[in-house]
Amino acid sequence: MIPLILEIFKLIGLFNTNVDTFDEVDFIISFPVTIPIIFLVFFLLNKLRLYSKSRILIDELNEEIESVFSQVSSNNQSIIGRIEKDFLILKENRKQYSKEDYLNKLLKLHNRFNDG
């Protein structure tokens, strides 16, 4: 921004007839040098703005991902806990079932575990 401000002051000095010490040659020589600098500054500002926005977006996405993972983890823990409880109950009542029924119930628990 400083080169832009300097060029504006030089340009104002060029058109200001009250100032006797303005050097037109200095303005003409420095102008081609400062124009690329001004464009470079604007380019870098734009890139920094995009980088800043992307960092904010990445941070927000990471927070949301962590939140979703914690919710999924807590849901899976409760599902696994229920499956474990059903398994223990099934194991305690094993003698009440035939071998085929017991095996079918174990397979259902297995499927619930894989699906859940």
mmCIF file with all atom_site columns, C-alpha atoms in Angstrom:
data_model
loop_
_atom_site.group_PDB
_atom_site.id
_atom_site.type_symbol
_atom_site.label_atom_id
_atom_site.label_alt_id
_atom_site.label_comp_id
_atom_site.label_asym_id
_atom_site.label_entity_id
_atom_site.label_seq_id
_atom_site.pdbx_PDB_ins_code
_atom_site.Cartn_x
_atom_site.Cartn_y
_atom_site.Cartn_z
_atom_site.occupancy
_atom_site.B_iso_or_equiv
_atom_site.pdbx_formal_charge
_atom_site.auth_seq_id
_atom_site.auth_comp_id
_atom_site.auth_asym_id
_atom_site.auth_atom_id
_atom_site.pdbx_PDB_model_num
ATOM 1   C CA . MET A 1 1   ? 0.000   0.000   0.000   1.00 0.00 ? 1   MET A CA 1
ATOM 2   C CA . ILE A 1 2   ? 2.908   2.374   0.598   1.00 0.00 ? 2   ILE A CA 1
ATOM 3   C CA . PRO A 1 3   ? 4.013   2.397   -3.072  1.00 0.00 ? 3   PRO A CA 1
ATOM 4   C CA . LEU A 1 4   ? 0.444   3.161   -4.079  1.00 0.00 ? 4   LEU A CA 1
ATOM 5   C CA . ILE A 1 5   ? 0.257   6.074   -1.656  1.00 0.00 ? 5   ILE A CA 1
ATOM 6   C CA . LEU A 1 6   ? 3.617   7.416   -2.867  1.00 0.00 ? 6   LEU A CA 1
ATOM 7   C CA . GLU A 1 7   ? 2.493   7.262   -6.479  1.00 0.00 ? 7   GLU A CA 1
ATOM 8   C CA . ILE A 1 8   ? -0.734  9.075   -5.617  1.00 0.00 ? 8   ILE A CA 1
ATOM 9   C CA . PHE A 1 9   ? 1.256   11.832  -3.899  1.00 0.00 ? 9   PHE A CA 1
ATOM 10  C CA . LYS A 1 10  ? 3.575   12.067  -6.905  1.00 0.00 ? 10  LYS A CA 1
ATOM 11  C CA . LEU A 1 11  ? 0.599   12.233  -9.248  1.00 0.00 ? 11  LEU A CA 1
ATOM 12  C CA . ILE A 1 12  ? -1.014  14.977  -7.140  1.00 0.00 ? 12  ILE A CA 1
ATOM 13  C CA . GLY A 1 13  ? 2.310   16.828  -7.142  1.00 0.00 ? 13  GLY A CA 1
ATOM 14  C CA . LEU A 1 14  ? 2.473   16.554  -10.927 1.00 0.00 ? 14  LEU A CA 1
ATOM 15  C CA . PHE A 1 15  ? -0.849  18.346  -11.329 1.00 0.00 ? 15  PHE A CA 1
ATOM 16  C CA . ASN A 1 16  ? -0.356  20.753  -8.432  1.00 0.00 ? 16  ASN A CA 1
ATOM 17  C CA . THR A 1 17  ? 0.958   23.993  -9.945  1.00 0.00 ? 17  THR A CA 1
ATOM 18  C CA . ASN A 1 18  ? 1.728   25.562  -6.567  1.00 0.00 ? 18  ASN A CA 1
ATOM 19  C CA . VAL A 1 19  ? 4.680   23.207  -5.907  1.00 0.00 ? 19  VAL A CA 1
ATOM 20  C CA . ASP A 1 20  ? 7.884   24.349  -7.632  1.00 0.00 ? 20  ASP A CA 1
ATOM 21  C CA . THR A 1 21  ? 10.169  21.525  -6.490  1.00 0.00 ? 21  THR A CA 1
ATOM 22  C CA . PHE A 1 22  ? 8.417   18.611  -8.224  1.00 0.00 ? 22  PHE A CA 1
ATOM 23  C CA . ASP A 1 23  ? 10.757  16.608  -10.414 1.00 0.00 ? 23  ASP A CA 1
ATOM 24  C CA . GLU A 1 24  ? 8.867   15.271  -13.441 1.00 0.00 ? 24  GLU A CA 1
ATOM 25  C CA . VAL A 1 25  ? 11.834  13.167  -14.522 1.00 0.00 ? 25  VAL A CA 1
ATOM 26  C CA . ASP A 1 26  ? 11.906  11.377  -11.153 1.00 0.00 ? 26  ASP A CA 1
ATOM 27  C CA . PHE A 1 27  ? 8.187   10.611  -11.485 1.00 0.00 ? 27  PHE A CA 1
ATOM 28  C CA . ILE A 1 28  ? 8.594   9.281   -15.031 1.00 0.00 ? 28  ILE A CA 1
ATOM 29  C CA . ILE A 1 29  ? 11.532  7.065   -13.994 1.00 0.00 ? 29  ILE A CA 1
ATOM 30  C CA . SER A 1 30  ? 9.931   5.700   -10.804 1.00 0.00 ? 30  SER A CA 1
ATOM 31  C CA . PHE A 1 31  ? 6.452   5.139   -12.243 1.00 0.00 ? 31  PHE A CA 1
ATOM 32  C CA . PRO A 1 32  ? 7.329   2.024   -14.345 1.00 0.00 ? 32  PRO A CA 1
ATOM 33  C CA . VAL A 1 33  ? 9.064   0.513   -11.329 1.00 0.00 ? 33  VAL A CA 1
ATOM 34  C CA . THR A 1 34  ? 6.266   1.134   -8.849  1.00 0.00 ? 34  THR A CA 1
ATOM 35  C CA . ILE A 1 35  ? 3.399   -0.102  -11.060 1.00 0.00 ? 35  ILE A CA 1
ATOM 36  C CA . PRO A 1 36  ? 4.583   -3.758  -10.945 1.00 0.00 ? 36  PRO A CA 1
ATOM 37  C CA . ILE A 1 37  ? 5.173   -3.377  -7.211  1.00 0.00 ? 37  ILE A CA 1
ATOM 38  C CA . ILE A 1 38  ? 1.605   -2.129  -6.750  1.00 0.00 ? 38  ILE A CA 1
ATOM 39  C CA . PHE A 1 39  ? 0.213   -5.062  -8.763  1.00 0.00 ? 39  PHE A CA 1
ATOM 40  C CA . LEU A 1 40  ? 2.393   -7.458  -6.796  1.00 0.00 ? 40  LEU A CA 1
ATOM 41  C CA . VAL A 1 41  ? 1.106   -6.023  -3.509  1.00 0.00 ? 41  VAL A CA 1
ATOM 42  C CA . PHE A 1 42  ? -2.513  -6.392  -4.656  1.00 0.00 ? 42  PHE A CA 1
ATOM 43  C CA . PHE A 1 43  ? -1.822  -9.925  -5.863  1.00 0.00 ? 43  PHE A CA 1
ATOM 44  C CA . LEU A 1 44  ? -0.224  -10.889 -2.543  1.00 0.00 ? 44  LEU A CA 1
ATOM 45  C CA . LEU A 1 45  ? -3.083  -9.304  -0.585  1.00 0.00 ? 45  LEU A CA 1
ATOM 46  C CA . ASN A 1 46  ? -5.567  -11.322 -2.601  1.00 0.00 ? 46  ASN A CA 1
ATOM 47  C CA . LYS A 1 47  ? -3.610  -14.543 -2.039  1.00 0.00 ? 47  LYS A CA 1
ATOM 48  C CA . LEU A 1 48  ? -3.334  -13.856 1.695   1.00 0.00 ? 48  LEU A CA 1
ATOM 49  C CA . ARG A 1 49  ? -7.060  -13.165 1.897   1.00 0.00 ? 49  ARG A CA 1
ATOM 50  C CA . LEU A 1 50  ? -7.805  -16.461 0.139   1.00 0.00 ? 50  LEU A CA 1
ATOM 51  C CA . TYR A 1 51  ? -5.336  -18.289 2.376   1.00 0.00 ? 51  TYR A CA 1
ATOM 52  C CA . SER A 1 52  ? -6.912  -16.790 5.481   1.00 0.00 ? 52  SER A CA 1
ATOM 53  C CA . LYS A 1 53  ? -10.406 -17.779 4.358   1.00 0.00 ? 53  LYS A CA 1
ATOM 54  C CA . SER A 1 54  ? -9.230  -21.290 3.503   1.00 0.00 ? 54  SER A CA 1
ATOM 55  C CA . ARG A 1 55  ? -7.574  -21.692 6.930   1.00 0.00 ? 55  ARG A CA 1
ATOM 56  C CA . ILE A 1 56  ? -10.771 -20.584 8.651   1.00 0.00 ? 56  ILE A CA 1
ATOM 57  C CA . LEU A 1 57  ? -12.784 -23.009 6.518   1.00 0.00 ? 57  LEU A CA 1
ATOM 58  C CA . ILE A 1 58  ? -10.340 -25.861 7.211   1.00 0.00 ? 58  ILE A CA 1
ATOM 59  C CA . ASP A 1 59  ? -10.529 -25.177 10.963  1.00 0.00 ? 59  ASP A CA 1
ATOM 60  C CA . GLU A 1 60  ? -14.341 -25.145 10.874  1.00 0.00 ? 60  GLU A CA 1
ATOM 61  C CA . LEU A 1 61  ? -14.395 -28.389 8.866   1.00 0.00 ? 61  LEU A CA 1
ATOM 62  C CA . ASN A 1 62  ? -11.970 -30.056 11.277  1.00 0.00 ? 62  ASN A CA 1
ATOM 63  C CA . GLU A 1 63  ? -14.141 -29.057 14.238  1.00 0.00 ? 63  GLU A CA 1
ATOM 64  C CA . GLU A 1 64  ? -17.239 -30.414 12.501  1.00 0.00 ? 64  GLU A CA 1
ATOM 65  C CA . ILE A 1 65  ? -15.477 -33.671 11.572  1.00 0.00 ? 65  ILE A CA 1
ATOM 66  C CA . GLU A 1 66  ? -14.315 -34.139 15.161  1.00 0.00 ? 66  GLU A CA 1
ATOM 67  C CA . SER A 1 67  ? -17.835 -33.473 16.395  1.00 0.00 ? 67  SER A CA 1
ATOM 68  C CA . VAL A 1 68  ? -19.325 -36.010 13.978  1.00 0.00 ? 68  VAL A CA 1
ATOM 69  C CA . PHE A 1 69  ? -16.677 -38.589 14.876  1.00 0.00 ? 69  PHE A CA 1
ATOM 70  C CA . SER A 1 70  ? -17.330 -38.147 18.576  1.00 0.00 ? 70  SER A CA 1
ATOM 71  C CA . GLN A 1 71  ? -21.072 -38.554 18.006  1.00 0.00 ? 71  GLN A CA 1
ATOM 72  C CA . VAL A 1 72  ? -20.515 -41.643 15.859  1.00 0.00 ? 72  VAL A CA 1
ATOM 73  C CA . SER A 1 73  ? -18.101 -43.038 18.416  1.00 0.00 ? 73  SER A CA 1
ATOM 74  C CA . SER A 1 74  ? -20.556 -42.540 21.270  1.00 0.00 ? 74  SER A CA 1
ATOM 75  C CA . ASN A 1 75  ? -23.369 -44.061 19.178  1.00 0.00 ? 75  ASN A CA 1
ATOM 76  C CA . ASN A 1 76  ? -21.190 -47.037 18.271  1.00 0.00 ? 76  ASN A CA 1
ATOM 77  C CA . GLN A 1 77  ? -20.209 -47.507 21.904  1.00 0.00 ? 77  GLN A CA 1
ATOM 78  C CA . SER A 1 78  ? -23.855 -47.648 22.913  1.00 0.00 ? 78  SER A CA 1
ATOM 79  C CA . ILE A 1 79  ? -24.628 -50.084 20.074  1.00 0.00 ? 79  ILE A CA 1
ATOM 80  C CA . ILE A 1 80  ? -21.653 -52.253 21.010  1.00 0.00 ? 80  ILE A CA 1
ATOM 81  C CA . GLY A 1 81  ? -22.705 -52.092 24.661  1.00 0.00 ? 81  GLY A CA 1
ATOM 82  C CA . ARG A 1 82  ? -26.222 -53.254 23.767  1.00 0.00 ? 82  ARG A CA 1
ATOM 83  C CA . ILE A 1 83  ? -24.856 -56.071 21.611  1.00 0.00 ? 83  ILE A CA 1
ATOM 84  C CA . GLU A 1 84  ? -22.521 -57.118 24.409  1.00 0.00 ? 84  GLU A CA 1
ATOM 85  C CA . LYS A 1 85  ? -25.399 -57.080 26.902  1.00 0.00 ? 85  LYS A CA 1
ATOM 86  C CA . ASP A 1 86  ? -27.558 -59.165 24.532  1.00 0.00 ? 86  ASP A CA 1
ATOM 87  C CA . PHE A 1 87  ? -24.673 -61.588 24.085  1.00 0.00 ? 87  PHE A CA 1
ATOM 88  C CA . LEU A 1 88  ? -24.232 -62.014 27.835  1.00 0.00 ? 88  LEU A CA 1
ATOM 89  C CA . ILE A 1 89  ? -27.967 -62.607 28.263  1.00 0.00 ? 89  ILE A CA 1
ATOM 90  C CA . LEU A 1 90  ? -27.922 -65.082 25.391  1.00 0.00 ? 90  LEU A CA 1
ATOM 91  C CA . LYS A 1 91  ? -24.905 -66.812 26.884  1.00 0.00 ? 91  LYS A CA 1
ATOM 92  C CA . GLU A 1 92  ? -26.587 -67.097 30.300  1.00 0.00 ? 92  GLU A CA 1
ATOM 93  C CA . ASN A 1 93  ? -29.768 -68.503 28.749  1.00 0.00 ? 93  ASN A CA 1
ATOM 94  C CA . ARG A 1 94  ? -27.907 -70.784 26.389  1.00 0.00 ? 94  ARG A CA 1
ATOM 95  C CA . LYS A 1 95  ? -29.410 -73.971 27.798  1.00 0.00 ? 95  LYS A CA 1
ATOM 96  C CA . GLN A 1 96  ? -32.932 -72.756 27.055  1.00 0.00 ? 96  GLN A CA 1
ATOM 97  C CA . TYR A 1 97  ? -32.292 -72.773 23.297  1.00 0.00 ? 97  TYR A CA 1
ATOM 98  C CA . SER A 1 98  ? -31.590 -75.581 20.879  1.00 0.00 ? 98  SER A CA 1
ATOM 99  C CA . LYS A 1 99  ? -28.202 -75.543 19.196  1.00 0.00 ? 99  LYS A CA 1
ATOM 100 C CA . GLU A 1 100 ? -29.727 -74.220 15.972  1.00 0.00 ? 100 GLU A CA 1
ATOM 101 C CA . ASP A 1 101 ? -31.640 -71.427 17.734  1.00 0.00 ? 101 ASP A CA 1
ATOM 102 C CA . TYR A 1 102 ? -28.573 -70.479 19.755  1.00 0.00 ? 102 TYR A CA 1
ATOM 103 C CA . LEU A 1 103 ? -26.438 -70.403 16.609  1.00 0.00 ? 103 LEU A CA 1
ATOM 104 C CA . ASN A 1 104 ? -29.069 -68.339 14.757  1.00 0.00 ? 104 ASN A CA 1
ATOM 105 C CA . LYS A 1 105 ? -29.224 -65.842 17.628  1.00 0.00 ? 105 LYS A CA 1
ATOM 106 C CA . LEU A 1 106 ? -25.414 -65.609 17.663  1.00 0.00 ? 106 LEU A CA 1
ATOM 107 C CA . LEU A 1 107 ? -25.444 -64.993 13.901  1.00 0.00 ? 107 LEU A CA 1
ATOM 108 C CA . LYS A 1 108 ? -28.024 -62.218 14.365  1.00 0.00 ? 108 LYS A CA 1
ATOM 109 C CA . LEU A 1 109 ? -25.787 -60.621 17.001  1.00 0.00 ? 109 LEU A CA 1
ATOM 110 C CA . HIS A 1 110 ? -22.852 -60.983 14.653  1.00 0.00 ? 110 HIS A CA 1
ATOM 111 C CA . ASN A 1 111 ? -24.794 -59.276 11.864  1.00 0.00 ? 111 ASN A CA 1
ATOM 112 C CA . ARG A 1 112 ? -25.883 -56.478 14.210  1.00 0.00 ? 112 ARG A CA 1
ATOM 113 C CA . PHE A 1 113 ? -22.258 -55.962 15.182  1.00 0.00 ? 113 PHE A CA 1
ATOM 114 C CA . ASN A 1 114 ? -21.113 -55.791 11.540  1.00 0.00 ? 114 ASN A CA 1
ATOM 115 C CA . ASP A 1 115 ? -23.989 -53.535 10.464  1.00 0.00 ? 115 ASP A CA 1
ATOM 116 C CA . GLY A 1 116 ? -23.885 -51.254 13.500  1.00 0.00 ? 116 GLY A CA 1
#
